[in-house]
Amino acid sequence: MRIVTWNVNSVRLRLPLVIRLLGELSPDVLCLQETKCPDDKFPHLELIDAGYPHIAARGMKGYNGVAIIARRPFSSTVALDWVGRDDSRHLSVLLEDGIELHNFYVPSGGNTPDPEVNDKFDHKLRFLDEMAEWFRTNRPGGRDLVLTGDLNIAPFEHDVWSHRQMLKIVSHTPVETERLATVRSSLGWIDTIRHVIPEPERVYSWWSYRARDWTVSDRGLRLDHIWVTPDLASRISGGFVHREARGWERTSDHAPVVTDLA
DNA sequence: ATGGTCGGTGTCCGA
């Protein structure tokens, strides 16, 4: 089973690229974030035509939005609210083989890494605290789980182009990476990409639009993740970042991340 | 310390 996650940054603008991605990578399940698309405007027909008739979408006008797109049927679709907000940052489904899949768009957190003066950063930390608590207390029947999405945190030293320069920058501050470590320990989650590509090899999934040439400076961050619960670790058969998609015309600032499970 | 670029509820705000 191939799972792909992509922060698409507008699913309607980039629908042709989503179709291209489905054709090139042939995922069983594609999780999208930042769809920026209300549910009644989600492009169901084009995705059905591309061979993906099973779709769950949770979006709003202009901001946020997540979707799960699959070849095979799923059930038990749930959209949870976090930090008391109904802002389209989560969807979960139950796949046919019994795996429960959670797709997240964690708040970016703004520019100042201080929850006292920056409400967005406070929101991000609370969101992470709720994730850890939720997974500690919600695991029906010891089910296998997948947690994926844009978590907006680069957890490890070699997940950023410069650890030293990023330590005070939102996405790589110790308060965030420690919070994310707490989420990871809630169920002993396995970071599938780091399982396949251990540190110190550098892996990124996001490069700013602002760089003159993102390939030359290669100042990236690994913000997009695919985690599995420990019993699934032995089934991880591959994982990579589809960097080519970051080079497509008018593409997202994120690249898709891929995990294969035997 | 600054400014650089995208997308959409667009001429500002969030990323």
Short mmCIF file of N, CA and C in Angstrom, two decimals, chain A residues 44-202:
data_model
loop_
_atom_site.label_atom_id
_atom_site.label_comp_id
_atom_site.label_asym_id
_atom_site.label_seq_id
_atom_site.Cartn_x
_atom_site.Cartn_y
_atom_site.Cartn_z
N HIS A 44 -14.51 16.61 -7.30
CA HIS A 44 -14.74 15.17 -7.24
C HIS A 44 -14.66 14.49 -8.62
N LEU A 45 -15.34 15.07 -9.62
CA LEU A 45 -15.50 14.37 -10.90
C LEU A 45 -14.16 14.07 -11.55
N GLU A 46 -13.25 15.06 -11.52
CA GLU A 46 -11.96 14.88 -12.18
C GLU A 46 -11.13 13.79 -11.48
N LEU A 47 -11.28 13.69 -10.16
CA LEU A 47 -10.52 12.68 -9.42
C LEU A 47 -11.12 11.29 -9.64
N ILE A 48 -12.44 11.24 -9.76
CA ILE A 48 -13.10 9.96 -10.08
C ILE A 48 -12.61 9.48 -11.45
N ASP A 49 -12.58 10.41 -12.41
CA ASP A 49 -12.09 10.07 -13.76
C ASP A 49 -10.65 9.58 -13.74
N ALA A 50 -9.86 10.07 -12.78
CA ALA A 50 -8.45 9.66 -12.68
C ALA A 50 -8.30 8.32 -11.97
N GLY A 51 -9.41 7.72 -11.56
CA GLY A 51 -9.35 6.39 -10.93
C GLY A 51 -9.39 6.41 -9.42
N TYR A 52 -9.80 7.56 -8.88
CA TYR A 52 -9.87 7.71 -7.41
C TYR A 52 -11.28 8.13 -6.99
N PRO A 53 -12.19 7.14 -6.92
CA PRO A 53 -13.60 7.48 -6.67
C PRO A 53 -13.96 7.68 -5.20
N HIS A 54 -13.03 7.39 -4.29
CA HIS A 54 -13.36 7.47 -2.86
C HIS A 54 -12.67 8.70 -2.26
N ILE A 55 -13.46 9.67 -1.87
CA ILE A 55 -12.95 10.99 -1.49
C ILE A 55 -13.63 11.48 -0.23
N ALA A 56 -12.81 11.96 0.71
CA ALA A 56 -13.33 12.69 1.86
C ALA A 56 -12.66 14.06 1.84
N ALA A 57 -13.45 15.12 1.95
CA ALA A 57 -12.89 16.46 1.92
C ALA A 57 -13.50 17.28 3.04
N ARG A 58 -12.66 18.09 3.66
CA ARG A 58 -13.11 18.99 4.72
C ARG A 58 -12.42 20.31 4.49
N GLY A 59 -13.15 21.27 3.93
CA GLY A 59 -12.50 22.52 3.57
C GLY A 59 -13.31 23.73 3.95
N MET A 60 -12.72 24.89 3.71
CA MET A 60 -13.38 26.16 3.96
C MET A 60 -12.87 27.15 2.93
N LYS A 61 -13.53 28.29 2.86
CA LYS A 61 -13.14 29.29 1.86
C LYS A 61 -11.77 29.88 2.20
N GLY A 62 -10.83 29.75 1.30
CA GLY A 62 -9.61 30.54 1.41
C GLY A 62 -8.47 29.96 2.24
N TYR A 63 -8.81 29.32 3.37
CA TYR A 63 -7.77 28.86 4.29
C TYR A 63 -7.84 27.36 4.54
N ASN A 64 -6.71 26.78 4.90
CA ASN A 64 -6.66 25.42 5.45
C ASN A 64 -7.30 24.40 4.50
N GLY A 65 -7.93 23.38 5.04
CA GLY A 65 -8.59 22.37 4.22
C GLY A 65 -7.75 21.12 4.05
N VAL A 66 -8.37 19.95 4.25
CA VAL A 66 -7.71 18.66 4.08
C VAL A 66 -8.61 17.73 3.27
N ALA A 67 -7.97 16.72 2.64
CA ALA A 67 -8.75 15.75 1.86
C ALA A 67 -8.02 14.42 1.85
N ILE A 68 -8.80 13.35 1.72
CA ILE A 68 -8.26 12.00 1.57
C ILE A 68 -8.88 11.41 0.31
N ILE A 69 -8.01 10.97 -0.61
CA ILE A 69 -8.41 10.52 -1.94
C ILE A 69 -7.88 9.10 -2.12
N ALA A 70 -8.77 8.13 -2.43
CA ALA A 70 -8.35 6.73 -2.43
C ALA A 70 -8.92 5.96 -3.61
N ARG A 71 -8.16 4.92 -4.02
CA ARG A 71 -8.63 3.99 -5.04
C ARG A 71 -9.73 3.08 -4.51
N ARG A 72 -9.54 2.64 -3.25
CA ARG A 72 -10.42 1.64 -2.65
C ARG A 72 -11.32 2.31 -1.61
N PRO A 73 -12.44 1.68 -1.29
CA PRO A 73 -13.35 2.30 -0.33
C PRO A 73 -12.74 2.42 1.06
N PHE A 74 -13.21 3.43 1.79
CA PHE A 74 -12.91 3.55 3.22
C PHE A 74 -14.21 3.88 3.94
N SER A 75 -14.15 3.85 5.26
CA SER A 75 -15.36 4.10 6.05
C SER A 75 -15.02 4.99 7.24
N SER A 76 -16.03 5.24 8.06
CA SER A 76 -15.85 5.92 9.35
C SER A 76 -15.13 7.26 9.23
N THR A 77 -15.49 8.05 8.23
CA THR A 77 -14.86 9.37 8.07
C THR A 77 -15.22 10.27 9.25
N VAL A 78 -14.18 10.87 9.83
CA VAL A 78 -14.36 11.77 10.97
C VAL A 78 -13.55 13.04 10.74
N ALA A 79 -14.14 14.19 11.03
CA ALA A 79 -13.41 15.47 11.02
C ALA A 79 -13.45 16.01 12.44
N LEU A 80 -12.31 16.00 13.09
CA LEU A 80 -12.26 16.46 14.49
C LEU A 80 -11.91 17.94 14.55
N ASP A 81 -12.45 18.61 15.57
CA ASP A 81 -12.07 19.99 15.88
C ASP A 81 -10.93 19.98 16.88
N TRP A 82 -10.01 20.93 16.74
CA TRP A 82 -8.85 21.02 17.64
C TRP A 82 -8.76 22.44 18.18
N VAL A 83 -8.39 22.55 19.44
CA VAL A 83 -8.30 23.85 20.13
C VAL A 83 -9.63 24.61 19.98
N GLY A 84 -10.73 23.83 20.03
CA GLY A 84 -12.05 24.44 20.02
C GLY A 84 -12.43 25.15 18.74
N ARG A 85 -11.71 24.85 17.64
CA ARG A 85 -12.00 25.54 16.38
C ARG A 85 -12.43 24.54 15.31
N ASP A 86 -13.40 24.95 14.53
CA ASP A 86 -13.83 24.16 13.37
C ASP A 86 -13.15 24.77 12.15
N ASP A 87 -11.86 24.44 11.95
CA ASP A 87 -11.11 25.12 10.90
C ASP A 87 -10.42 24.17 9.92
N SER A 88 -11.01 22.98 9.72
CA SER A 88 -10.63 22.12 8.59
C SER A 88 -9.16 21.73 8.60
N ARG A 89 -8.71 21.23 9.75
CA ARG A 89 -7.31 20.83 9.87
C ARG A 89 -7.13 19.34 10.11
N HIS A 90 -8.22 18.56 10.07
CA HIS A 90 -8.10 17.13 10.34
C HIS A 90 -9.21 16.35 9.64
N LEU A 91 -8.82 15.16 9.16
CA LEU A 91 -9.78 14.17 8.66
C LEU A 91 -9.20 12.80 9.00
N SER A 92 -10.05 11.87 9.42
CA SER A 92 -9.59 10.49 9.58
C SER A 92 -10.57 9.55 8.92
N VAL A 93 -10.04 8.43 8.43
CA VAL A 93 -10.87 7.40 7.80
C VAL A 93 -10.35 6.03 8.24
N LEU A 94 -11.22 5.02 8.08
CA LEU A 94 -10.83 3.63 8.33
C LEU A 94 -10.67 2.94 6.99
N LEU A 95 -9.43 2.51 6.68
CA LEU A 95 -9.18 1.84 5.40
C LEU A 95 -9.67 0.40 5.47
N GLU A 96 -9.78 -0.22 4.30
CA GLU A 96 -10.36 -1.57 4.21
C GLU A 96 -9.63 -2.60 5.06
N ASP A 97 -8.29 -2.46 5.13
CA ASP A 97 -7.51 -3.46 5.86
C ASP A 97 -7.46 -3.17 7.36
N GLY A 98 -8.26 -2.22 7.82
CA GLY A 98 -8.36 -1.97 9.26
C GLY A 98 -7.44 -0.89 9.78
N ILE A 99 -6.63 -0.30 8.90
CA ILE A 99 -5.76 0.80 9.32
C ILE A 99 -6.57 2.09 9.42
N GLU A 100 -6.39 2.79 10.55
CA GLU A 100 -7.04 4.09 10.74
C GLU A 100 -6.05 5.18 10.36
N LEU A 101 -6.45 5.99 9.38
CA LEU A 101 -5.56 7.00 8.80
C LEU A 101 -6.00 8.39 9.23
N HIS A 102 -5.05 9.16 9.78
CA HIS A 102 -5.33 10.54 10.20
C HIS A 102 -4.52 11.51 9.37
N ASN A 103 -5.21 12.48 8.78
CA ASN A 103 -4.58 13.50 7.95
C ASN A 103 -4.69 14.84 8.65
N PHE A 104 -3.52 15.47 8.94
CA PHE A 104 -3.48 16.71 9.72
C PHE A 104 -2.87 17.87 8.93
N TYR A 105 -3.41 19.05 9.19
CA TYR A 105 -2.73 20.29 8.81
C TYR A 105 -2.54 21.09 10.09
N VAL A 106 -1.34 20.95 10.67
CA VAL A 106 -1.03 21.62 11.94
C VAL A 106 -0.79 23.12 11.67
N PRO A 107 -1.28 24.00 12.56
CA PRO A 107 -1.08 25.44 12.34
C PRO A 107 0.39 25.79 12.13
N SER A 108 0.63 26.75 11.25
CA SER A 108 2.00 27.14 10.92
C SER A 108 2.68 27.83 12.11
N GLY A 109 1.96 28.70 12.81
CA GLY A 109 2.50 29.28 14.04
C GLY A 109 3.03 30.69 13.95
N GLY A 110 2.90 31.32 12.80
CA GLY A 110 3.33 32.72 12.69
C GLY A 110 4.84 32.87 12.76
N ASN A 111 5.29 34.09 13.03
CA ASN A 111 6.72 34.38 12.92
C ASN A 111 7.46 34.37 14.25
N THR A 112 6.80 34.76 15.34
CA THR A 112 7.49 34.93 16.63
C THR A 112 7.25 33.71 17.51
N PRO A 113 8.33 33.00 17.89
CA PRO A 113 8.15 31.75 18.65
C PRO A 113 7.91 31.99 20.14
N ASP A 114 6.92 32.82 20.45
CA ASP A 114 6.60 33.14 21.84
C ASP A 114 5.09 33.14 22.01
N PRO A 115 4.54 32.14 22.73
CA PRO A 115 3.08 32.04 22.86
C PRO A 115 2.47 33.22 23.62
N GLU A 116 3.29 33.95 24.37
CA GLU A 116 2.77 35.09 25.15
C GLU A 116 2.39 36.26 24.24
N VAL A 117 3.15 36.44 23.17
CA VAL A 117 2.90 37.61 22.31
C VAL A 117 2.32 37.22 20.95
N ASN A 118 2.38 35.92 20.61
CA ASN A 118 1.94 35.48 19.28
C ASN A 118 0.84 34.42 19.43
N ASP A 119 -0.39 34.82 19.17
CA ASP A 119 -1.54 33.91 19.31
C ASP A 119 -1.42 32.69 18.39
N LYS A 120 -0.81 32.88 17.22
CA LYS A 120 -0.69 31.77 16.27
C LYS A 120 0.25 30.70 16.82
N PHE A 121 1.30 31.13 17.47
CA PHE A 121 2.24 30.17 18.05
C PHE A 121 1.58 29.45 19.23
N ASP A 122 0.84 30.19 20.03
CA ASP A 122 0.07 29.60 21.14
C ASP A 122 -0.91 28.55 20.61
N HIS A 123 -1.58 28.88 19.51
CA HIS A 123 -2.52 27.94 18.87
C HIS A 123 -1.80 26.66 18.44
N LYS A 124 -0.62 26.83 17.84
CA LYS A 124 0.15 25.67 17.38
C LYS A 124 0.53 24.76 18.55
N LEU A 125 1.01 25.35 19.65
CA LEU A 125 1.43 24.53 20.80
C LEU A 125 0.23 23.81 21.41
N ARG A 126 -0.90 24.50 21.52
CA ARG A 126 -2.10 23.87 22.07
C ARG A 126 -2.59 22.73 21.18
N PHE A 127 -2.49 22.96 19.86
CA PHE A 127 -2.89 21.94 18.88
C PHE A 127 -2.06 20.67 19.09
N LEU A 128 -0.75 20.83 19.25
CA LEU A 128 0.15 19.69 19.45
C LEU A 128 -0.14 18.99 20.77
N ASP A 129 -0.43 19.77 21.82
CA ASP A 129 -0.78 19.18 23.12
C ASP A 129 -2.05 18.33 22.99
N GLU A 130 -3.03 18.84 22.25
CA GLU A 130 -4.27 18.09 22.08
C GLU A 130 -4.05 16.82 21.26
N MET A 131 -3.18 16.89 20.26
CA MET A 131 -2.87 15.69 19.47
C MET A 131 -2.29 14.60 20.37
N ALA A 132 -1.31 14.98 21.19
CA ALA A 132 -0.68 13.99 22.08
C ALA A 132 -1.72 13.37 23.01
N GLU A 133 -2.56 14.23 23.59
CA GLU A 133 -3.57 13.75 24.52
C GLU A 133 -4.60 12.86 23.82
N TRP A 134 -4.99 13.27 22.61
CA TRP A 134 -6.01 12.50 21.87
C TRP A 134 -5.51 11.09 21.56
N PHE A 135 -4.28 10.98 21.08
CA PHE A 135 -3.78 9.64 20.72
C PHE A 135 -3.47 8.80 21.96
N ARG A 136 -3.15 9.46 23.08
CA ARG A 136 -2.97 8.71 24.32
C ARG A 136 -4.26 8.03 24.75
N THR A 137 -5.39 8.67 24.45
CA THR A 137 -6.66 8.22 25.02
C THR A 137 -7.64 7.64 24.00
N ASN A 138 -7.27 7.64 22.71
CA ASN A 138 -8.19 7.14 21.68
C ASN A 138 -7.48 6.16 20.75
N ARG A 139 -7.57 4.88 21.04
CA ARG A 139 -7.02 3.89 20.12
C ARG A 139 -7.90 2.65 20.18
N PRO A 140 -9.00 2.69 19.42
CA PRO A 140 -9.99 1.62 19.51
C PRO A 140 -9.39 0.27 19.18
N GLY A 141 -9.47 -0.66 20.10
CA GLY A 141 -9.08 -2.05 19.86
C GLY A 141 -7.63 -2.22 19.48
N GLY A 142 -6.76 -1.31 19.90
CA GLY A 142 -5.35 -1.44 19.59
C GLY A 142 -5.06 -1.46 18.10
N ARG A 143 -5.91 -0.81 17.34
CA ARG A 143 -5.84 -0.74 15.89
C ARG A 143 -4.50 -0.18 15.40
N ASP A 144 -4.08 -0.59 14.16
CA ASP A 144 -2.93 0.04 13.51
C ASP A 144 -3.34 1.41 12.99
N LEU A 145 -2.45 2.40 13.18
CA LEU A 145 -2.76 3.77 12.77
C LEU A 145 -1.67 4.35 11.88
N VAL A 146 -2.09 5.25 11.01
CA VAL A 146 -1.17 6.08 10.24
C VAL A 146 -1.51 7.53 10.55
N LEU A 147 -0.48 8.34 10.85
CA LEU A 147 -0.65 9.78 11.07
C LEU A 147 0.18 10.48 10.02
N THR A 148 -0.47 11.32 9.22
CA THR A 148 0.25 11.98 8.15
C THR A 148 -0.20 13.43 8.01
N GLY A 149 0.54 14.17 7.21
CA GLY A 149 0.15 15.54 6.90
C GLY A 149 1.27 16.54 7.01
N ASP A 150 0.88 17.81 6.89
CA ASP A 150 1.81 18.93 7.09
C ASP A 150 1.78 19.26 8.57
N LEU A 151 2.82 18.82 9.29
CA LEU A 151 2.87 19.06 10.73
C LEU A 151 3.58 20.37 11.05
N ASN A 152 4.09 21.04 10.03
CA ASN A 152 4.71 22.37 10.16
C ASN A 152 5.83 22.41 11.20
N ILE A 153 6.47 21.25 11.44
CA ILE A 153 7.65 21.18 12.31
C ILE A 153 8.68 20.27 11.63
N ALA A 154 9.92 20.74 11.63
CA ALA A 154 11.05 19.92 11.18
C ALA A 154 11.74 19.39 12.44
N PRO A 155 11.52 18.12 12.80
CA PRO A 155 11.87 17.66 14.15
C PRO A 155 13.36 17.47 14.41
N PHE A 156 14.13 17.05 13.41
CA PHE A 156 15.51 16.64 13.69
C PHE A 156 16.52 17.59 13.04
N GLU A 157 17.76 17.45 13.53
CA GLU A 157 18.84 18.35 13.10
C GLU A 157 19.00 18.38 11.58
N HIS A 158 18.88 17.23 10.94
CA HIS A 158 19.12 17.16 9.50
C HIS A 158 17.83 17.23 8.69
N ASP A 159 16.76 17.71 9.36
CA ASP A 159 15.50 18.02 8.68
C ASP A 159 15.44 19.48 8.26
N VAL A 160 16.55 20.22 8.53
CA VAL A 160 16.61 21.64 8.17
C VAL A 160 17.97 21.93 7.53
N TRP A 161 18.01 22.96 6.70
CA TRP A 161 19.25 23.27 5.96
C TRP A 161 20.34 23.76 6.89
N SER A 162 19.95 24.43 8.00
CA SER A 162 20.93 24.87 8.99
C SER A 162 20.33 24.79 10.38
N HIS A 163 20.70 23.76 11.11
CA HIS A 163 20.18 23.57 12.46
C HIS A 163 20.46 24.81 13.32
N ARG A 164 21.68 25.31 13.25
CA ARG A 164 22.08 26.45 14.08
C ARG A 164 21.23 27.69 13.79
N GLN A 165 21.02 27.95 12.49
CA GLN A 165 20.27 29.16 12.12
C GLN A 165 18.77 29.00 12.30
N MET A 166 18.30 27.77 12.36
CA MET A 166 16.85 27.54 12.44
C MET A 166 16.33 27.39 13.87
N LEU A 167 17.25 27.28 14.84
CA LEU A 167 16.82 26.98 16.22
C LEU A 167 15.87 28.04 16.80
N LYS A 168 15.99 29.28 16.30
CA LYS A 168 15.11 30.34 16.81
C LYS A 168 13.99 30.67 15.82
N ILE A 169 13.86 29.85 14.78
CA ILE A 169 12.85 30.11 13.74
C ILE A 169 11.69 29.14 13.92
N VAL A 170 10.46 29.69 13.86
CA VAL A 170 9.27 28.85 13.99
C VAL A 170 9.32 27.72 12.97
N SER A 171 9.10 26.51 13.46
CA SER A 171 9.16 25.22 12.73
C SER A 171 10.29 24.34 13.25
N HIS A 172 11.29 24.96 13.92
CA HIS A 172 12.43 24.16 14.40
C HIS A 172 12.88 24.58 15.80
N THR A 173 12.06 25.33 16.53
CA THR A 173 12.45 25.74 17.88
C THR A 173 12.32 24.55 18.83
N PRO A 174 13.15 24.50 19.87
CA PRO A 174 13.08 23.38 20.81
C PRO A 174 11.68 23.18 21.40
N VAL A 175 10.96 24.26 21.69
CA VAL A 175 9.62 24.09 22.27
C VAL A 175 8.70 23.33 21.32
N GLU A 176 8.86 23.54 20.01
CA GLU A 176 8.04 22.82 19.03
C GLU A 176 8.51 21.38 18.84
N THR A 177 9.84 21.20 18.67
CA THR A 177 10.33 19.85 18.42
C THR A 177 10.11 18.96 19.65
N GLU A 178 10.16 19.56 20.85
CA GLU A 178 9.87 18.78 22.06
C GLU A 178 8.38 18.43 22.14
N ARG A 179 7.52 19.40 21.78
CA ARG A 179 6.08 19.11 21.73
C ARG A 179 5.80 17.96 20.76
N LEU A 180 6.44 18.03 19.57
CA LEU A 180 6.19 16.99 18.57
C LEU A 180 6.72 15.64 19.05
N ALA A 181 7.83 15.66 19.80
CA ALA A 181 8.36 14.41 20.37
C ALA A 181 7.34 13.81 21.34
N THR A 182 6.63 14.65 22.05
CA THR A 182 5.59 14.16 22.96
C THR A 182 4.43 13.54 22.18
N VAL A 183 4.07 14.16 21.06
CA VAL A 183 3.04 13.54 20.20
C VAL A 183 3.54 12.17 19.72
N ARG A 184 4.81 12.12 19.30
CA ARG A 184 5.39 10.87 18.78
C ARG A 184 5.36 9.78 19.85
N SER A 185 5.65 10.16 21.08
CA SER A 185 5.71 9.14 22.14
C SER A 185 4.32 8.72 22.62
N SER A 186 3.25 9.45 22.19
CA SER A 186 1.90 9.10 22.65
C SER A 186 1.56 7.66 22.29
N LEU A 187 1.98 7.21 21.12
CA LEU A 187 1.73 5.82 20.71
C LEU A 187 3.01 5.15 20.23
N GLY A 188 4.16 5.73 20.50
CA GLY A 188 5.42 5.19 20.00
C GLY A 188 5.50 5.24 18.48
N TRP A 189 4.95 6.32 17.90
CA TRP A 189 4.90 6.47 16.45
C TRP A 189 6.27 6.30 15.80
N ILE A 190 6.30 5.65 14.63
CA ILE A 190 7.51 5.52 13.83
C ILE A 190 7.45 6.53 12.69
N ASP A 191 8.47 7.38 12.59
CA ASP A 191 8.62 8.34 11.49
C ASP A 191 9.15 7.55 10.29
N THR A 192 8.25 7.27 9.33
CA THR A 192 8.61 6.30 8.27
C THR A 192 9.76 6.77 7.40
N ILE A 193 9.82 8.08 7.12
CA ILE A 193 10.90 8.57 6.25
C ILE A 193 12.25 8.42 6.95
N ARG A 194 12.29 8.73 8.25
CA ARG A 194 13.55 8.57 8.99
C ARG A 194 13.86 7.09 9.26
N HIS A 195 12.85 6.23 9.19
CA HIS A 195 13.06 4.78 9.27
C HIS A 195 13.81 4.30 8.01
N VAL A 196 13.46 4.88 6.87
CA VAL A 196 14.05 4.48 5.59
C VAL A 196 15.34 5.26 5.31
N ILE A 197 15.35 6.54 5.69
CA ILE A 197 16.48 7.43 5.42
C ILE A 197 16.95 8.01 6.76
N PRO A 198 17.76 7.27 7.51
CA PRO A 198 18.15 7.76 8.85
C PRO A 198 19.01 9.02 8.78
N GLU A 199 19.01 9.78 9.90
CA GLU A 199 19.97 10.85 10.04
C GLU A 199 21.37 10.22 9.96
N PRO A 200 22.40 10.96 9.51
CA PRO A 200 22.41 12.38 9.22
C PRO A 200 22.11 12.77 7.78
N GLU A 201 21.54 11.88 6.99
CA GLU A 201 21.19 12.31 5.62
C GLU A 201 20.12 13.40 5.70
N ARG A 202 20.31 14.44 4.92
CA ARG A 202 19.34 15.54 4.95
C ARG A 202 18.13 15.20 4.09
#
